[in-house]
Amino acid sequence: MTGQTNPLSEDEAIKERSRFLRGTIVESLADAATGAVAADDAKLLKFHGTYQQDDRDLRNERHKQKLEPLHSFLIRLRMTGGICSPEQWLQLDKLARKYANASLRITTRQTFQFHGVFKRNLKATIAGINHALLNTIGACGDINRNVVCHNNPYLSPIHEEVYEWAKHLSDFFLPKTRAYYEVWLDEKPVAGIPPEEEPFYGKTFLPRKFKIGVAMPPYNDIDVFAQDLGLIAIVEKDKLVGFNVAVGGGMGTTHGDKATYPRLGEVIGFCLPEQLLAVAEQIVGIQRDFGDRGIRKHARFKYTLDDRGTEWFKDELAARLGFELASPRPYAFTESGDRAGWVKDKQGRWHLTLCILSGRIKDTEETAWLTGLRKIAKIHDGDFRLTASQNLIIANVGKSNKPKIQALLKEHRIPVPDDWSALRLHAISCVAFPTCGLAMAESERFLPGLLDRLEPLLKKAGLDQQTIQLRVTGCPNGCARPYLGEIALVGKSPGRYNLYLGAGFVGERLNKLYKESLTEDEIIAELAPLIGRYGIERLKDEPFGDFLIRANIVAEVRVGREFHDAPQQTIVG
Ligand code: SRM
Ligand code: SF4
């Protein structure tokens, strides 16, 4: 650790004494007197891919009845690039119905979460995930998280190659401790002090979570500039020649705390494919050594970079690598989000991107998502791809299976993308209530009603096929990357949201706070005239976010540090 000035946080001590993430998890799981685990174990469990939560809908009632909160656990899978086979899907579906709340939740980082797993079922669920040759290792915690990657490797062999690099990165940063295997899979520990070391992470792992994503222009479908380490695949003459390297992206902020802010990754150079792992190792290593281990709100890589400066960082990186990164190569993003509907690839196989609102796969009165997709998994001859916009690609479908899948979609009333507005297709929301302990307002449960009210406004303005990036979160932590929304609502208190406007369409510009603490009616009242003006005044192909800036409705935020301070209006329209 280098240059640590603030006293170490309690989390550092918990990691240090945990015996490489073992703590007393086994004892906590065995304690039938409570649905919770010991406080230290709750922190350590994150590294194993699970969070202790409680049902916030029931919290007050249970408190009145002098009952402990209804504890349950979220389980998050590690799934590089969001790929799973039909067999794996079927196993996850089974676990979701047996042990969780009968839903699978696609996250904004291309993986699945289970919600509502009681402590007594935690081990069986995680073991069940492993039986499907999947795991949850390091899906949460102060460690490198699930590596996200451009969606559809089948589009070309280079996409597959890029995915392979994402996989190498994910594998490279896996912890070495056997704690996970002992706790969940009954691997026998070696007697005495665990012999292993964590050669890269050490006993205290990283100061905070770390996120890596790989994008492939012209698609920025993973929000590459929101990643701590964003890699932009550079293809020249149909060959992957390397990666531009973007550092220091992140979304989290706290209402009213100017020391915290979202930040976009900055492109600092280019590396060859064969240099990628060494470059990533040294970048994450610098954050491991210099990140703030005292104040957790200040511990993300973006603050390490802003505090010390990009030039310092580049020098430190070059010194560690023994070479300097080359100059960034030209690239251009023109697309973001997912392309919904059926696509045929060069080999004649089909891929269907289905839009799943907030990524929640469950059976409802209108749509039998879970049942329908289970039946599809039973006949599917390709695989499934989860997207960073919480959607699902039924990928690599053979010609003869396409009509069968279409029939199953119809039978289970699963809406095909043609039925959806462009706004709905691209909307993302975080989970928030009832499971998220940090939620200040509804998000997933707020989105459908909001869309029902926004869609007629867009239709009236002749914009129902116009893509606008809408992001909703229940608090400012930024789990649906709201500061990259052309329109974003961030929960402030129950039923009230801050409205942010004006992010770049391909994730290249942060948005700006427009109005604070609005109710749903007030949100609609604010947006209606802006959407009306956009319908009339927009230039050809001008995205909504760009229009809002050109029309002097919000100021352009150029760097994260200006996020809270950029004046409301700077540009004369
Ligand atoms: Fe997140 C914390 C859900 C993507 C920034 N996030 C949480 C927790 C675990 C709440 C908690 O700490 O108790 C949420 C659990 C809710 C629940 O009931 O499921 C939660 N985050 C999610 C997911 C499931 C949202 C979703 O609707 O899909 C996403 C899971 C991703 C995954 O599969 O790994 C999710 N979280 C993100 C992203 C987006 C991304 O990574 O692309 C961000 C912003 C990017 C970033 O990290 O800067 C994000 N989550 C946070 C933060 C703020 C971190 C910060 O730097 O300040 C927290 C709070 C924290 O860590 O203290 C948080
Ligand atoms: Fe919870 Fe806030 Fe993340 Fe939403 S943004 S899931 S409310 S932490």
XYZ file of C-alpha atoms and ligand atoms in Angstrom:
644
model
C 0.000 0.000 0.000
C 1.440 3.363 -0.967
C 0.672 6.887 0.192
C -2.279 5.922 2.453
C -3.101 8.994 4.526
C -6.579 8.279 5.939
C -6.781 5.656 8.706
C -7.747 2.265 7.315
C -11.462 1.527 7.222
C -13.013 -1.304 9.223
C -13.566 -3.191 5.953
C -9.795 -3.463 5.556
C -9.488 -5.044 8.992
C -12.282 -7.502 8.189
C -10.539 -8.601 5.007
C -7.171 -8.810 6.761
C -8.410 -11.109 9.524
C -10.689 -13.168 7.275
C -8.145 -15.882 6.465
C -8.576 -15.236 2.779
C -12.338 -14.722 2.825
C -13.285 -17.556 5.168
C -14.199 -15.565 8.261
C -16.841 -17.455 10.206
C -19.116 -17.973 7.206
C -19.537 -21.691 7.847
C -20.607 -21.011 11.446
C -22.916 -18.188 10.358
C -24.649 -20.426 7.851
C -25.135 -23.103 10.508
C -26.721 -20.716 13.038
C -30.426 -21.523 12.773
C -31.410 -18.935 15.407
C -31.357 -16.109 12.862
C -31.903 -15.607 9.149
C -28.878 -13.312 9.096
C -25.135 -13.903 9.234
C -22.555 -12.239 11.512
C -21.702 -8.681 10.454
C -18.151 -9.483 9.262
C -19.419 -12.479 7.323
C -22.014 -10.330 5.568
C -19.111 -8.291 4.158
C -17.052 -11.350 3.258
C -19.982 -13.072 1.571
C -19.917 -10.405 -1.125
C -16.633 -11.830 -2.400
C -18.472 -15.143 -2.707
C -21.138 -13.469 -4.864
C -23.919 -12.983 -2.342
C -25.391 -10.054 -0.374
C -27.502 -10.212 2.725
C -30.706 -8.197 2.280
C -34.123 -7.945 3.864
C -37.605 -7.467 2.441
C -38.129 -3.719 2.764
C -41.832 -4.023 2.004
C -42.157 -5.947 5.267
C -39.547 -4.132 7.352
C -41.844 -1.799 9.310
C -44.498 -4.402 9.918
C -41.973 -6.914 11.218
C -40.392 -4.248 13.388
C -43.807 -3.496 14.910
C -44.248 -7.200 15.572
C -40.793 -7.267 17.199
C -39.553 -9.743 14.590
C -36.134 -9.539 13.007
C -36.213 -8.263 9.407
C -37.073 -10.935 6.843
C -33.522 -11.629 5.768
C -32.716 -13.223 2.472
C -29.807 -13.198 0.067
C -29.136 -11.954 -3.400
C -26.870 -14.256 -5.408
C -24.982 -12.857 -8.394
C -23.247 -15.021 -10.973
C -19.910 -14.401 -12.613
C -20.576 -14.839 -16.302
C -18.102 -13.143 -18.621
C -19.897 -11.427 -21.470
C -23.193 -12.905 -20.220
C -23.079 -16.251 -21.988
C -24.904 -19.397 -20.885
C -25.949 -22.626 -22.538
C -29.545 -23.933 -22.635
C -28.564 -26.619 -20.083
C -27.238 -23.955 -17.750
C -30.377 -21.894 -18.281
C -32.521 -24.844 -17.261
C -30.524 -25.389 -14.094
C -30.740 -21.695 -13.152
C -34.458 -21.697 -13.858
C -34.875 -24.713 -11.578
C -32.896 -23.078 -8.775
C -34.867 -19.835 -9.145
C -38.135 -21.699 -8.645
C -36.879 -23.971 -5.891
C -34.871 -21.580 -3.742
C -35.380 -17.979 -4.892
C -38.395 -15.824 -5.662
C -39.188 -17.630 -8.934
C -37.439 -15.014 -11.003
C -34.130 -14.597 -12.757
C -32.860 -11.035 -12.979
C -30.545 -9.943 -15.797
C -28.227 -7.296 -14.395
C -26.670 -4.263 -16.028
C -23.395 -6.203 -16.104
C -24.575 -9.114 -18.229
C -25.186 -11.638 -15.543
C -27.988 -13.200 -13.514
C -29.057 -12.466 -9.993
C -31.304 -14.541 -7.803
C -33.272 -12.674 -5.147
C -34.965 -13.876 -1.985
C -32.806 -16.895 -1.151
C -33.084 -17.711 2.557
C -29.936 -18.523 4.490
C -30.908 -22.156 4.859
C -30.961 -22.470 1.041
C -27.884 -20.426 0.249
C -25.444 -23.297 0.115
C -27.693 -25.510 -1.996
C -28.285 -22.680 -4.449
C -24.622 -21.774 -4.860
C -23.677 -25.438 -5.122
C -26.447 -25.839 -7.708
C -25.013 -22.977 -9.740
C -21.637 -24.694 -9.667
C -23.196 -27.954 -10.809
C -24.145 -26.087 -13.963
C -20.441 -25.240 -14.396
C -21.123 -21.649 -13.483
C -20.042 -19.815 -10.346
C -20.428 -16.678 -8.281
C -16.794 -16.110 -7.291
C -15.915 -12.435 -6.984
C -19.221 -11.315 -8.481
C -19.380 -8.730 -5.670
C -16.801 -7.429 -3.150
C -13.542 -5.482 -3.422
C -12.274 -7.363 -6.394
C -12.481 -7.377 -10.181
C -16.164 -7.966 -11.011
C -17.896 -9.619 -13.930
C -16.129 -8.567 -17.123
C -18.635 -7.197 -19.623
C -18.129 -7.551 -23.336
C -19.730 -6.538 -26.611
C -22.872 -8.581 -27.055
C -22.892 -10.808 -30.032
C -19.724 -12.716 -30.842
C -21.477 -14.447 -33.698
C -21.510 -11.312 -35.800
C -17.966 -12.067 -36.950
C -14.969 -14.182 -35.928
C -13.358 -11.028 -34.512
C -16.226 -10.634 -32.072
C -15.439 -14.129 -30.806
C -11.764 -13.218 -30.486
C -12.643 -10.097 -28.505
C -14.865 -12.162 -26.218
C -11.951 -14.560 -25.630
C -9.873 -11.622 -24.394
C -12.661 -10.627 -22.014
C -12.622 -14.188 -20.712
C -8.839 -14.134 -20.244
C -9.186 -10.926 -18.245
C -11.905 -12.397 -16.074
C -9.888 -15.555 -15.381
C -6.708 -13.599 -14.741
C -8.270 -11.612 -11.909
C -10.006 -14.519 -10.157
C -8.923 -14.903 -6.538
C -6.767 -17.919 -5.744
C -8.156 -18.647 -2.267
C -9.950 -21.991 -1.888
C -12.395 -20.435 0.596
C -15.246 -20.512 -1.927
C -14.767 -24.223 -2.610
C -14.587 -25.067 1.082
C -17.674 -23.092 2.083
C -20.007 -23.975 -0.775
C -18.630 -27.178 -2.272
C -17.313 -28.942 0.819
C -13.704 -29.030 -0.299
C -11.683 -30.129 2.708
C -9.455 -27.372 4.107
C -5.840 -28.125 4.788
C -5.381 -28.328 8.566
C -4.047 -25.226 10.275
C -3.470 -21.896 8.614
C -4.527 -21.916 4.985
C -1.385 -22.342 2.947
C -2.440 -20.276 0.002
C -1.411 -16.754 -0.846
C -3.112 -14.253 -3.073
C -0.126 -13.350 -5.221
C -1.920 -10.494 -6.944
C -4.514 -9.285 -4.448
C -2.819 -9.981 -1.122
C -4.834 -10.365 2.087
C -6.872 -7.207 1.665
C -7.762 -7.515 -2.001
C -8.623 -4.191 -3.675
C -9.642 -0.980 -1.898
C -13.018 -1.199 -3.622
C -14.845 -2.935 -6.483
C -13.168 -2.791 -9.892
C -14.931 -3.142 -13.241
C -13.598 -4.033 -16.662
C -15.477 -3.895 -19.961
C -14.555 -4.564 -23.569
C -16.391 -2.742 -26.356
C -16.145 -3.132 -30.081
C -16.826 -0.058 -32.200
C -19.118 1.035 -33.701
C -21.175 -0.432 -30.802
C -20.821 0.967 -27.318
C -23.322 -1.480 -25.919
C -21.573 -1.890 -22.558
C -21.012 1.788 -21.683
C -17.266 1.363 -21.958
C -16.564 4.788 -20.438
C -18.392 3.802 -17.239
C -15.829 1.053 -16.527
C -12.841 1.446 -14.226
C -10.920 -0.079 -17.109
C -12.595 0.183 -20.500
C -11.051 -1.497 -23.495
C -11.983 -0.519 -27.010
C -11.169 -3.229 -29.538
C -9.434 -1.821 -32.591
C -9.972 -3.710 -35.817
C -7.979 -2.860 -38.914
C -8.314 -4.719 -42.221
C -10.541 -7.337 -40.546
C -7.914 -8.074 -37.926
C -7.941 -7.336 -34.208
C -4.818 -5.210 -33.818
C -5.224 -4.254 -30.175
C -7.150 -2.184 -27.660
C -7.455 1.461 -26.772
C -7.266 1.747 -23.009
C -9.716 3.978 -21.105
C -9.250 4.433 -17.366
C -11.217 5.743 -14.432
C -14.881 5.443 -15.346
C -17.475 5.063 -12.614
C -20.978 6.185 -11.816
C -21.511 6.303 -8.070
C -22.155 9.565 -6.280
C -24.017 10.681 -3.168
C -26.741 13.321 -3.239
C -25.295 16.625 -2.044
C -21.723 15.340 -1.614
C -19.539 17.110 -4.144
C -16.520 14.992 -3.266
C -18.284 12.118 -5.037
C -19.157 12.229 -8.703
C -19.605 10.084 -11.782
C -16.662 10.107 -14.143
C -16.063 8.909 -17.671
C -13.020 6.829 -18.478
C -10.324 8.690 -20.391
C -8.492 7.056 -23.264
C -4.805 7.057 -22.361
C -3.264 4.856 -25.020
C -3.269 1.682 -27.067
C -1.845 -1.781 -26.472
C -1.383 -4.889 -28.565
C -3.456 -7.968 -27.744
C -0.405 -9.754 -26.378
C 0.225 -6.818 -24.018
C -3.344 -6.695 -22.719
C -3.049 -8.884 -19.626
C 0.155 -7.195 -18.487
C -1.395 -3.757 -19.015
C -4.544 -4.721 -17.101
C -2.502 -6.327 -14.326
C -0.459 -3.177 -13.803
C -3.482 -0.850 -14.003
C -5.410 -2.819 -11.412
C -2.160 -3.153 -9.440
C -1.762 0.626 -9.284
C -5.293 0.957 -7.922
C -4.579 -1.861 -5.433
C -1.512 -0.002 -4.182
C -2.678 3.618 -4.347
C -6.468 3.476 -3.931
C -7.793 5.030 -0.716
C -8.324 2.289 1.850
C -9.564 4.745 4.446
C -12.696 6.357 3.039
C -14.736 3.878 1.070
C -16.673 6.555 -0.737
C -13.371 7.828 -2.039
C -11.829 4.456 -2.772
C -12.746 3.949 -6.424
C -10.084 4.139 -9.105
C -11.604 7.334 -10.556
C -10.626 9.248 -7.418
C -7.120 7.767 -7.366
C -6.712 9.107 -10.881
C -8.187 12.530 -10.235
C -6.255 12.969 -6.990
C -2.905 12.078 -8.491
C -3.428 13.144 -12.071
C -3.462 11.245 -15.338
C 0.162 12.134 -16.143
C 1.323 10.642 -12.827
C -0.713 7.554 -13.627
C 0.742 7.150 -17.100
C 4.282 7.478 -15.729
C 3.602 4.945 -12.976
C 2.084 2.547 -15.491
C 5.003 2.877 -17.903
C 7.478 2.348 -15.060
C 5.703 -0.831 -13.960
C 5.283 -2.139 -17.496
C 8.721 -1.207 -18.746
C 7.162 0.399 -21.820
C 4.767 3.218 -22.645
C 1.380 2.639 -24.161
C 1.216 3.632 -27.823
C -0.960 6.555 -28.921
C -4.663 5.726 -29.038
C -5.892 4.508 -32.426
C -8.842 6.208 -34.143
C -12.268 4.702 -33.410
C -15.876 5.829 -33.590
C -18.932 4.710 -31.673
C -22.183 5.298 -33.520
C -24.481 2.818 -31.772
C -25.402 2.150 -28.175
C -27.806 -0.230 -26.471
C -29.092 -3.349 -28.217
C -30.485 -3.960 -31.686
C -33.784 -5.662 -30.962
C -35.346 -8.367 -33.117
C -34.027 -11.141 -35.352
C -30.603 -10.883 -37.034
C -29.112 -13.429 -39.437
C -25.340 -13.910 -39.408
C -22.990 -14.770 -42.257
C -23.264 -18.497 -41.478
C -27.058 -18.361 -41.814
C -27.752 -18.762 -38.066
C -30.293 -16.549 -36.342
C -30.105 -14.373 -33.225
C -33.108 -12.843 -31.504
C -32.704 -9.954 -29.087
C -35.673 -9.831 -26.747
C -36.306 -6.786 -24.627
C -36.984 -7.663 -21.022
C -38.048 -4.707 -18.941
C -35.472 -4.230 -16.158
C -34.171 -7.699 -17.018
C -36.777 -9.345 -14.749
C -37.673 -12.820 -15.985
C -40.729 -14.077 -14.135
C -44.219 -15.233 -14.909
C -46.826 -12.507 -14.647
C -50.506 -12.369 -15.524
C -49.641 -10.878 -18.925
C -46.473 -12.782 -19.851
C -45.097 -16.187 -18.963
C -41.461 -15.116 -19.316
C -39.956 -17.764 -17.073
C -42.041 -20.638 -18.378
C -41.729 -19.562 -22.005
C -37.957 -19.203 -21.875
C -37.669 -22.542 -20.077
C -39.523 -24.204 -22.929
C -37.314 -22.395 -25.422
C -34.185 -23.537 -23.540
C -35.412 -27.129 -23.852
C -35.338 -26.985 -27.658
C -32.660 -24.352 -28.247
C -29.581 -25.490 -30.182
C -27.515 -22.335 -29.631
C -26.909 -20.341 -26.468
C -28.155 -17.345 -24.513
C -26.440 -13.977 -24.245
C -27.338 -11.441 -21.604
C -26.802 -7.810 -22.499
C -25.609 -4.875 -20.415
C -28.956 -3.212 -21.163
C -30.691 -6.062 -19.287
C -31.929 -7.732 -22.453
C -31.591 -11.278 -23.735
C -30.263 -12.663 -27.001
C -31.450 -16.120 -27.958
C -28.321 -16.673 -29.995
C -27.185 -19.025 -32.702
C -30.587 -20.414 -33.588
C -30.686 -22.963 -36.409
C -33.063 -22.351 -39.324
C -35.444 -25.138 -38.331
C -35.666 -23.937 -34.743
C -36.609 -20.366 -35.590
C -40.310 -21.067 -36.225
C -40.495 -23.273 -33.121
C -39.083 -20.478 -30.998
C -41.450 -17.990 -32.560
C -44.380 -20.260 -31.720
C -43.245 -20.603 -28.112
C -42.881 -16.842 -27.763
C -46.420 -16.419 -29.005
C -47.809 -19.195 -26.838
C -46.349 -17.537 -23.722
C -47.326 -14.027 -24.769
C -43.696 -12.903 -24.815
C -43.704 -9.587 -26.657
C -41.535 -9.422 -29.735
C -39.569 -6.202 -30.072
C -41.772 -4.918 -32.929
C -44.491 -4.363 -30.336
C -42.336 -2.005 -28.260
C -41.524 1.681 -28.571
C -37.906 2.664 -29.074
C -37.955 4.263 -25.618
C -39.055 1.023 -23.960
C -36.485 -1.011 -25.882
C -33.624 1.039 -24.510
C -34.871 1.794 -20.995
C -32.793 0.439 -18.110
C -33.609 0.449 -14.436
C -31.919 -0.851 -11.329
C -33.608 -3.154 -8.819
C -34.222 -0.840 -5.821
C -37.211 -1.851 -3.624
C -37.989 -4.268 -2.114
C -34.578 -5.953 -1.963
C -31.945 -3.222 -2.239
C -30.919 -1.941 1.157
C -29.735 1.380 -0.304
C -32.853 2.301 -2.306
C -34.407 5.697 -1.592
C -37.211 5.357 -4.162
C -38.728 2.705 -6.399
C -36.982 1.936 -9.673
C -37.834 -1.410 -11.294
C -41.422 -1.101 -10.052
C -41.571 2.567 -11.123
C -40.388 2.099 -14.711
C -43.466 0.455 -16.297
C -45.864 3.204 -15.169
C -43.414 5.886 -16.220
C -43.096 4.374 -19.686
C -46.880 4.180 -20.001
C -47.002 7.934 -19.465
C -43.983 8.905 -21.585
C -44.854 6.840 -24.641
C -47.964 8.863 -25.573
C -45.913 12.063 -25.317
C -43.369 10.690 -27.750
C -46.070 9.406 -30.046
C -47.743 12.810 -30.098
C -44.413 14.388 -31.028
C -43.927 11.830 -33.829
C -41.042 10.266 -31.917
C -42.237 6.759 -31.100
C -39.451 5.214 -33.186
C -36.830 7.651 -31.903
C -34.343 6.026 -29.553
C -33.848 7.976 -26.354
C -31.724 6.520 -23.585
C -33.857 6.417 -20.422
C -32.267 5.298 -17.164
C -33.901 4.991 -13.748
C -32.307 4.238 -10.394
C -33.608 4.200 -6.860
C -30.580 6.063 -5.461
C -27.492 7.895 -6.718
C -25.181 4.856 -6.636
C -25.756 4.506 -10.342
C -26.467 0.805 -10.911
C -28.314 1.483 -14.195
C -25.549 3.929 -15.199
C -28.026 6.810 -14.973
C -25.512 9.568 -15.596
C -25.261 8.248 -19.133
C -29.005 8.598 -19.721
C -30.289 11.244 -22.090
C -33.131 11.239 -19.572
C -32.390 9.888 -16.111
C -34.340 9.697 -12.904
C -32.433 9.107 -9.709
C -34.334 8.362 -6.509
C -34.194 11.045 -3.824
C -36.899 9.907 -1.393
C -40.029 7.747 -1.680
C -41.908 8.882 -4.805
C -39.403 11.641 -5.644
C -36.610 11.720 -8.189
C -33.881 14.019 -9.429
C -34.176 14.544 -13.170
C -30.922 14.534 -15.134
C -30.776 15.382 -18.810
C -28.410 15.592 -21.731
C -26.007 12.627 -21.752
C -24.392 11.634 -25.039
C -26.192 9.026 -27.128
C -23.204 6.689 -27.348
C -22.095 7.070 -23.762
C -19.529 9.780 -24.476
C -20.915 12.546 -22.218
C -22.368 12.701 -18.709
C -25.753 14.282 -18.116
C -26.590 17.175 -15.820
C -29.002 17.686 -12.956
C -32.029 19.540 -14.333
C -34.620 19.507 -11.539
C -34.599 18.044 -8.047
C -37.024 15.928 -6.063
C -39.843 15.641 -8.593
C -42.956 13.515 -8.255
C -44.093 11.397 -11.199
C -46.607 14.073 -12.238
C -43.923 16.742 -12.063
C -41.545 14.611 -14.130
C -44.146 14.301 -16.861
C -44.894 18.010 -16.679
C -41.182 18.828 -17.087
C -40.558 16.390 -19.895
C -43.693 17.030 -21.971
C -42.645 20.455 -23.347
C -39.042 19.297 -23.924
C -40.196 16.272 -25.895
C -42.612 18.515 -27.834
C -39.802 20.923 -28.716
C -37.501 18.074 -29.682
C -40.165 16.768 -32.077
C -40.270 20.146 -33.840
C -36.801 21.632 -33.497
C -34.436 18.686 -33.757
C -31.861 18.560 -36.522
C -31.638 15.499 -38.756
C -30.342 12.525 -36.726
C -29.784 14.731 -33.705
C -30.036 12.688 -30.478
C -32.205 14.014 -27.654
C -29.229 14.646 -25.371
C -27.419 16.702 -28.004
C -30.595 18.659 -28.718
C -31.002 19.555 -25.041
C -27.519 21.006 -24.995
C -27.827 22.836 -28.321
C -31.156 24.281 -27.189
C -29.511 25.589 -24.027
C -31.724 23.483 -21.776
C -28.825 21.915 -19.902
C -25.116 22.635 -19.844
C -22.586 20.184 -21.167
C -20.671 18.397 -18.430
C -17.142 17.934 -19.740
C -15.477 16.080 -16.868
C -16.742 14.276 -13.787
C -15.348 16.837 -11.378
C -17.670 19.423 -12.944
C -20.716 17.190 -12.516
C -22.164 19.052 -9.563
C -20.899 22.483 -10.510
C -21.292 23.025 -14.252
C -23.658 25.969 -14.650
C -27.220 25.101 -15.595
C -27.018 26.889 -18.941
C -23.805 27.885 -20.664
C -24.541 27.653 -24.334
C -26.551 30.263 -26.177
C -29.127 28.439 -28.303
Fe -24.803 -1.736 -8.107
C -24.535 -1.453 -4.751
C -27.406 -3.801 -7.755
C -24.551 -2.524 -11.370
C -22.816 1.008 -8.600
N -25.756 -2.546 -6.509
C -25.464 -2.332 -5.199
C -26.308 -3.250 -4.296
C -25.529 -4.507 -4.083
C -26.786 -2.614 -2.978
C -25.948 -2.840 -1.751
O -24.736 -2.565 -1.766
O -26.521 -3.238 -0.751
C -27.503 -3.475 -5.235
C -28.307 -4.740 -5.010
C -29.742 -4.519 -5.414
C -30.538 -5.754 -5.553
O -31.444 -5.973 -4.710
O -30.329 -6.499 -6.496
C -26.861 -3.287 -6.592
N -25.711 -3.030 -9.284
C -26.835 -3.726 -8.989
C -27.427 -4.382 -10.210
C -28.076 -5.723 -9.925
C -28.425 -3.398 -10.841
C -29.308 -3.943 -11.920
O -30.463 -3.543 -11.907
O -28.877 -4.689 -12.777
C -26.171 -4.446 -11.102
C -25.367 -5.688 -10.913
C -24.178 -5.676 -11.811
C -23.411 -6.968 -11.843
O -23.930 -7.923 -12.384
O -22.270 -6.976 -11.389
C -25.391 -3.250 -10.573
N -23.790 -0.970 -9.685
C -23.911 -1.365 -10.979
C -23.332 -0.404 -11.862
C -23.355 -0.448 -13.369
C -22.160 -1.126 -13.977
O -21.299 -1.640 -13.257
O -22.061 -1.118 -15.190
C -22.845 0.618 -11.055
C -22.196 1.929 -11.557
C -20.830 1.758 -12.078
C -19.828 1.887 -10.970
O -19.554 0.894 -10.297
O -19.348 3.002 -10.739
C -23.131 0.248 -9.693
N -23.800 -0.482 -6.869
C -23.099 0.622 -7.276
C -22.673 1.355 -6.111
C -21.853 2.678 -6.116
C -20.405 2.426 -6.132
C -19.612 3.700 -5.999
O -18.563 3.785 -6.608
O -20.010 4.593 -5.251
C -23.163 0.656 -4.999
C -22.988 1.022 -3.515
C -21.654 0.621 -2.992
O -20.863 -0.080 -3.623
O -21.377 1.057 -1.860
C -23.873 -0.478 -5.520
Fe -29.943 -0.064 -5.075
Fe -29.210 2.392 -5.632
Fe -28.154 0.384 -6.989
Fe -30.647 1.026 -7.384
S -28.883 2.351 -7.807
S -29.893 -1.057 -7.049
S -31.317 1.670 -5.410
S -27.865 0.761 -4.846
